[in-house]
Short mmCIF file of C-alpha atoms (C1' of nucleotides) in Angstrom, two decimals:
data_model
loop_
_atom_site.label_atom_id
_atom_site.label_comp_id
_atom_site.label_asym_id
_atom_site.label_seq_id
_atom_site.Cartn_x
_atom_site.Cartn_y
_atom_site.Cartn_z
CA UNK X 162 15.03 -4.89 -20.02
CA UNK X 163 14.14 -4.12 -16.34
CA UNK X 164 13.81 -1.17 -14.47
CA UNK X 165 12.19 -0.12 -11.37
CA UNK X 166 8.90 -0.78 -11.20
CA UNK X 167 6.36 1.78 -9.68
CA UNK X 168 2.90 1.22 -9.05
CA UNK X 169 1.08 3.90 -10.74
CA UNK X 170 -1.99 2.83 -9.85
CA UNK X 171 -1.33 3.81 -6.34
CA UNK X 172 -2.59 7.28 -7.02
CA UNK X 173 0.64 9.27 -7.02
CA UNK X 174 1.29 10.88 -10.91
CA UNK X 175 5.28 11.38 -9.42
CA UNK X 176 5.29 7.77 -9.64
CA UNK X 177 3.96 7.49 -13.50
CA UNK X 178 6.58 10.20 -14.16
CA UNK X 179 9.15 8.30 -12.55
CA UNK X 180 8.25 5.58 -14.69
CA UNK X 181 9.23 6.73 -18.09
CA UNK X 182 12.04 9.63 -16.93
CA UNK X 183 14.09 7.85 -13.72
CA UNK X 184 16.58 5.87 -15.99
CA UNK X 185 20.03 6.60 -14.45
CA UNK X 186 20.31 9.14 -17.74
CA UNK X 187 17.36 9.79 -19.34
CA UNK X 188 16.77 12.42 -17.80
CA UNK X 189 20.33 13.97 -18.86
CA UNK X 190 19.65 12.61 -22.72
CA UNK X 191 16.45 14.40 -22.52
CA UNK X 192 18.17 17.16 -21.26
CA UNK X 193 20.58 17.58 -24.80
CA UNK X 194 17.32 16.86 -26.74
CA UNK X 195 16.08 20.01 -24.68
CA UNK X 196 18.72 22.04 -26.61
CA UNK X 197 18.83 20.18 -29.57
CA UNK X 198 15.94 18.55 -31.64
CA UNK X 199 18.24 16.34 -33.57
CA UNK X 200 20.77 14.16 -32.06
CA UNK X 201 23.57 11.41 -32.70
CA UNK X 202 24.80 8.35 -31.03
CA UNK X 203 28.52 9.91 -30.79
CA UNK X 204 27.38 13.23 -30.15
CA UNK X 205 25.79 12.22 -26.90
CA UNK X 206 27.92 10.26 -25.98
CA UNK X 207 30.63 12.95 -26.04
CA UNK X 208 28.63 15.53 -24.30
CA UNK X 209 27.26 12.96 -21.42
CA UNK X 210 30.92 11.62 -20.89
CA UNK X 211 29.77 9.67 -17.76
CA UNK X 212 27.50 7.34 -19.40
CA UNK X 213 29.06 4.54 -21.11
CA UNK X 214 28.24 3.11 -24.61
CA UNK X 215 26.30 0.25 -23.83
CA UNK X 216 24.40 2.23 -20.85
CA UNK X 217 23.51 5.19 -23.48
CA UNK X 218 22.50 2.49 -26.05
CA UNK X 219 20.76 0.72 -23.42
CA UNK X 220 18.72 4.13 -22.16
CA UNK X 221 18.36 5.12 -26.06
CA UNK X 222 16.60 2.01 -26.37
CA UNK X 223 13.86 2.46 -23.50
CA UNK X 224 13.22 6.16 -24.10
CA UNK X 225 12.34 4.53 -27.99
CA UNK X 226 10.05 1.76 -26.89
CA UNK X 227 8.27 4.33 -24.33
CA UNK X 228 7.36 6.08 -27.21
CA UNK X 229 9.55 9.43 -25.92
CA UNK X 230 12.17 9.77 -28.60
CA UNK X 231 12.30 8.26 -32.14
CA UNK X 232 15.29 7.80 -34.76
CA UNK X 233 15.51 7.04 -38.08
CA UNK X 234 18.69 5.23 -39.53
CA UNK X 235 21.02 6.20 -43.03
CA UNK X 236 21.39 2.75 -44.44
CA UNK X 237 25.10 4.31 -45.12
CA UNK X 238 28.72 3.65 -44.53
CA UNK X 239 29.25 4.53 -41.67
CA UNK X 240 26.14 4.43 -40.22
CA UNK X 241 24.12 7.69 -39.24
CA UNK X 242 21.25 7.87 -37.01
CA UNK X 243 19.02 10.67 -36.31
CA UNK X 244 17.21 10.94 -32.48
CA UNK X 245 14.57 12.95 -31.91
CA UNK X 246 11.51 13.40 -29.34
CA UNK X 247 8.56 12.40 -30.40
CA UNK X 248 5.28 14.74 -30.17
CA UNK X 249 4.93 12.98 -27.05
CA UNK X 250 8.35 12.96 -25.47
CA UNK X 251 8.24 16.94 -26.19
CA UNK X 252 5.13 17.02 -23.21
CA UNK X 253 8.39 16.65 -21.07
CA UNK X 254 10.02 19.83 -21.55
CA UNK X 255 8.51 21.30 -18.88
CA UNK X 256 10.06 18.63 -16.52
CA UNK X 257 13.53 18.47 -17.60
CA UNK X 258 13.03 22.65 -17.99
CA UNK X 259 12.08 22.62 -14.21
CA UNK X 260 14.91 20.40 -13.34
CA UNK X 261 17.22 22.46 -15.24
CA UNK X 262 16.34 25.53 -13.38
CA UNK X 263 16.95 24.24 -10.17
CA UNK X 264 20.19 22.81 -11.03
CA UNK X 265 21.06 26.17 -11.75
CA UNK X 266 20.03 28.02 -8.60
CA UNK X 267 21.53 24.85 -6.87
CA UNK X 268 24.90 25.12 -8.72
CA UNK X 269 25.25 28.92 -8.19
CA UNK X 270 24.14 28.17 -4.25
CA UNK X 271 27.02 26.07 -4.19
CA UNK X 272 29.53 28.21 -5.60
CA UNK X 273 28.56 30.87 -3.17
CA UNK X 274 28.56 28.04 -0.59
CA UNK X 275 25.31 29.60 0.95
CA UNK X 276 24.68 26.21 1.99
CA UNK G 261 26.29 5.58 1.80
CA UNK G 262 26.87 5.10 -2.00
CA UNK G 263 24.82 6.66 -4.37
CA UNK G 264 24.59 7.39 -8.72
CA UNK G 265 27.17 9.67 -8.76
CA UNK G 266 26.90 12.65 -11.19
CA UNK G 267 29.46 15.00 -12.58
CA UNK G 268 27.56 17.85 -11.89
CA UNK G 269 30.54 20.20 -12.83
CA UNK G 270 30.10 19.00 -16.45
CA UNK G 271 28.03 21.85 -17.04
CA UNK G 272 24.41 20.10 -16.94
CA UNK G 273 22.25 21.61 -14.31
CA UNK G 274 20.22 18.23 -14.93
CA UNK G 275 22.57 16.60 -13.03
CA UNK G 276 22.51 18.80 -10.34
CA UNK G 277 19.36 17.96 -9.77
CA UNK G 278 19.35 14.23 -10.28
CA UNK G 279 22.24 14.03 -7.83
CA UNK G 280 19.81 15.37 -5.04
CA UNK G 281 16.26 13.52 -6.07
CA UNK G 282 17.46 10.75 -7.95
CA UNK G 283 17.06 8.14 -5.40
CA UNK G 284 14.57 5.47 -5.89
CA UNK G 285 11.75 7.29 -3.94
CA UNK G 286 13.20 10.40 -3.38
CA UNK G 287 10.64 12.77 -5.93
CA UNK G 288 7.69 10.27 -4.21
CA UNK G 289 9.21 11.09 -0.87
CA UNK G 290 9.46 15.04 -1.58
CA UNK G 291 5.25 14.71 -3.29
CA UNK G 292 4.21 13.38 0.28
CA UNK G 293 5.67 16.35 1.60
CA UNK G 294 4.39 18.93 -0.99
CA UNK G 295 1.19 17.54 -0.05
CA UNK G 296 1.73 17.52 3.79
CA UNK G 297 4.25 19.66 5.31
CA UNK G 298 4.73 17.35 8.17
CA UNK G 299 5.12 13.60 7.67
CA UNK G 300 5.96 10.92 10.02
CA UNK G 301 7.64 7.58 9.51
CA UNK G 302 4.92 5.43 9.71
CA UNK G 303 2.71 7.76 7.46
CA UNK G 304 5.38 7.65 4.78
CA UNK G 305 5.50 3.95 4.76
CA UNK G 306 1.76 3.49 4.57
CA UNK G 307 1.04 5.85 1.84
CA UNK G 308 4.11 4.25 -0.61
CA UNK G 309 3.64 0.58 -0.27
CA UNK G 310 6.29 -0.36 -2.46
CA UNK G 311 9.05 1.65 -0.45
CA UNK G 312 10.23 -0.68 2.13
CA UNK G 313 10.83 0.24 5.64
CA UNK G 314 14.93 0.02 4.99
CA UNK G 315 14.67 1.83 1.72
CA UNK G 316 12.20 4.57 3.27
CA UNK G 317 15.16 4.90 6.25
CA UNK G 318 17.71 5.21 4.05
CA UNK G 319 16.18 7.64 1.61
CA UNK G 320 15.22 9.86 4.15
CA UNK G 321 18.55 9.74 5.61
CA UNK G 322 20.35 10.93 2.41
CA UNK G 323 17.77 13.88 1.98
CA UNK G 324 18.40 14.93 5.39
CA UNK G 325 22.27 15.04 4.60
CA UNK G 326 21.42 17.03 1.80
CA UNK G 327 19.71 19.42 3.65
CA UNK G 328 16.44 18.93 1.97
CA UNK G 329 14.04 18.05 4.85
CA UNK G 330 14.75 18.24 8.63
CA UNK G 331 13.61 15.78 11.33
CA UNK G 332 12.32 16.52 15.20
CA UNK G 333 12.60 13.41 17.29
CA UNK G 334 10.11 13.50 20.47
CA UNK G 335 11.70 11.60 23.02
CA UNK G 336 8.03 9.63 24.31
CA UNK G 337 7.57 5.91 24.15
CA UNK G 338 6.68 4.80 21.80
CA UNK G 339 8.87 7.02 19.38
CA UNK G 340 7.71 9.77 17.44
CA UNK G 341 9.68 11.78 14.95
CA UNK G 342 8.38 14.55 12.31
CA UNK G 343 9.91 15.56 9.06
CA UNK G 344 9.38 18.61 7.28
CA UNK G 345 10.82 20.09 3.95
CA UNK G 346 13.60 22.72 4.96
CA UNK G 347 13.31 25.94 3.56
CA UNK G 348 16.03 24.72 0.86
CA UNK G 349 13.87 21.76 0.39
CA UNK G 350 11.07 23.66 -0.47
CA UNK G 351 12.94 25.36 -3.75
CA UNK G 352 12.43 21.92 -4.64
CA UNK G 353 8.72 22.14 -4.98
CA UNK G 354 8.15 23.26 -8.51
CA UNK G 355 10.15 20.07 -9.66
CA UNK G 356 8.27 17.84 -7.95
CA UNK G 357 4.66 20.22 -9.26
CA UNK G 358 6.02 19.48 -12.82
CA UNK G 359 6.41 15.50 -12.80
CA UNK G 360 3.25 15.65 -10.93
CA UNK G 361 1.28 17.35 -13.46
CA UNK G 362 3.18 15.50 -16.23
CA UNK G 363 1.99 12.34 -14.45
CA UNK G 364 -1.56 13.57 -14.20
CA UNK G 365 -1.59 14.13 -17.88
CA UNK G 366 0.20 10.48 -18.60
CA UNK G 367 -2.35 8.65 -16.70
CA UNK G 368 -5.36 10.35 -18.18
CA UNK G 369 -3.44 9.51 -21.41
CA UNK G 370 -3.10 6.02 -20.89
CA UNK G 371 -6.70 5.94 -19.49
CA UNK G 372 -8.04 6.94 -22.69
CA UNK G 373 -5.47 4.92 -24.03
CA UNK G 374 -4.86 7.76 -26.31
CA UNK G 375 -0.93 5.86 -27.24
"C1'" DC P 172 29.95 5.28 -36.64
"C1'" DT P 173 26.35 2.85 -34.23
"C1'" DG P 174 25.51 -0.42 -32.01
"C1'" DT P 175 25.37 -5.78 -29.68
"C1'" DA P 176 27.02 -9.79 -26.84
"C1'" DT P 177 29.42 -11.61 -23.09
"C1'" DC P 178 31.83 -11.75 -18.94
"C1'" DC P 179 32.40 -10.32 -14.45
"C1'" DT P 180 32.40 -7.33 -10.47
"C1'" DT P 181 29.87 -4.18 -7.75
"C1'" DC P 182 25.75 -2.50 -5.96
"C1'" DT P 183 20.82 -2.70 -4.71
"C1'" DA P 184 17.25 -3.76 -2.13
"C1'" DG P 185 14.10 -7.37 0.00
"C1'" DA P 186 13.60 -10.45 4.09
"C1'" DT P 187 14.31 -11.02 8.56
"C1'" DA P 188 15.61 -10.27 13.12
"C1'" DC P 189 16.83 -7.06 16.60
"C1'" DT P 190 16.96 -2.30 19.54
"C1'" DG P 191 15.68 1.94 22.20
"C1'" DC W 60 6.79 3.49 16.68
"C1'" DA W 61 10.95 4.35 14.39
"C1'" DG W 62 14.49 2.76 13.14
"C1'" DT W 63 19.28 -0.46 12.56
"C1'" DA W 64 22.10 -4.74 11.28
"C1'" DT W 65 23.02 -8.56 8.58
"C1'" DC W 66 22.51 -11.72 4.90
"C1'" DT W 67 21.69 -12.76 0.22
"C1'" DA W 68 19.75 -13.11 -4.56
"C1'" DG W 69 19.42 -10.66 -8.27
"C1'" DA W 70 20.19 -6.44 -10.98
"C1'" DA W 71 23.14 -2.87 -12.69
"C1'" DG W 72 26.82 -1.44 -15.13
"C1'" DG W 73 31.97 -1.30 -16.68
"C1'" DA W 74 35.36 -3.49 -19.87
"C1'" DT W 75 36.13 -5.69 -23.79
"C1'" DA W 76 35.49 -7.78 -28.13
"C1'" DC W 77 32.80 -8.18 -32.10
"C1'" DA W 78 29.37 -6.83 -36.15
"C1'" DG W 79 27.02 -4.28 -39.93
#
DNA sequence: CTGTATCCTTCTAGATACTG
DNA sequence: CAGTATCTAGAAGGATACAG
């Protein structure tokens, strides 16, 4: 699975950030863990209507092996999956809580078309 | 100039966001400037290796059209040009403060290979 | 429901050469 | 120095079908 590649060794910590949060959603997924602890696979995919199957399963999957988010599987019919952060993904709030913030102030700047 | 596109009226101020800083270098871009409130072209490219002199053009172009940093060409030979966070582009700054100190954290982590 | 596999088109971004 | 233009390989991502 690629991805873009930052050199975190070069000294900037925006880069190591970058790293583990820039997928094209993660940082939206992270966002509905935010407000939820436990999530599904159908439930996200509902709420994030933009981001296809595969490329939810696909994000799901990296957030997992970087150790952000963890799920546990019902071995029942049909299939049920829990999602939740880890103790580690949760050091992230404060991101996705600063980036929700702004999108805020930017979405009411718009509306007042300030800009 | 094509872009991730974001529904940003689906109600997630995450998106908001993303849709202004979600290019490639864009939050690296914005640190360099949180650091040092005027930045020239040259500067930029030395301090992020990776970003390419196209890529560092074009990035900076889109957060110009989004209003986010302003440039000042001096017409001398050879060519000189600053750029400077706006004063929206400085609302910006505690984003770009909280994946820096997540960052910080991260690579002490990994240092002490804690994961 | 929760995924995976494959195909196929579109987009990204490096390399290189050129301009004011 | 500070970009722009073009070409191209490779990556991303949608559509679809299939699986447990």
């Amino acid at each position: 699975m690629k991805r873009h590649i930052y050199n975190c060794q070069a000294g900037c910590p925006v880069e190591s950030t970058l790293q583990i949060i820039s997928g094209k959603w993660k940082a939206v997924i992270l966002y509905h863990f935010m407000k939820e602890s436990i999530c599904h696979f159908g439930e996200l995919q509902r709420s994030i209507k933009d981001c296809s199957r595969r490329m939810l399963a696909i994000q799901l999957k990296e957030l997992e092996s970087d150790g952000v988010i963890e799920k546990k599987i019902y071995p029942v019919t049909p299939p049920k999956t829990d999602y939740k952060l880890t103790e580690f993904g949760e050091t992230l709030i404060p991101v996705i809580q600063s980036m929700e913030k702004w999108g805020n102030y930017y979405n009411q700047r718009v509306d007042e078309n300030i800009k």
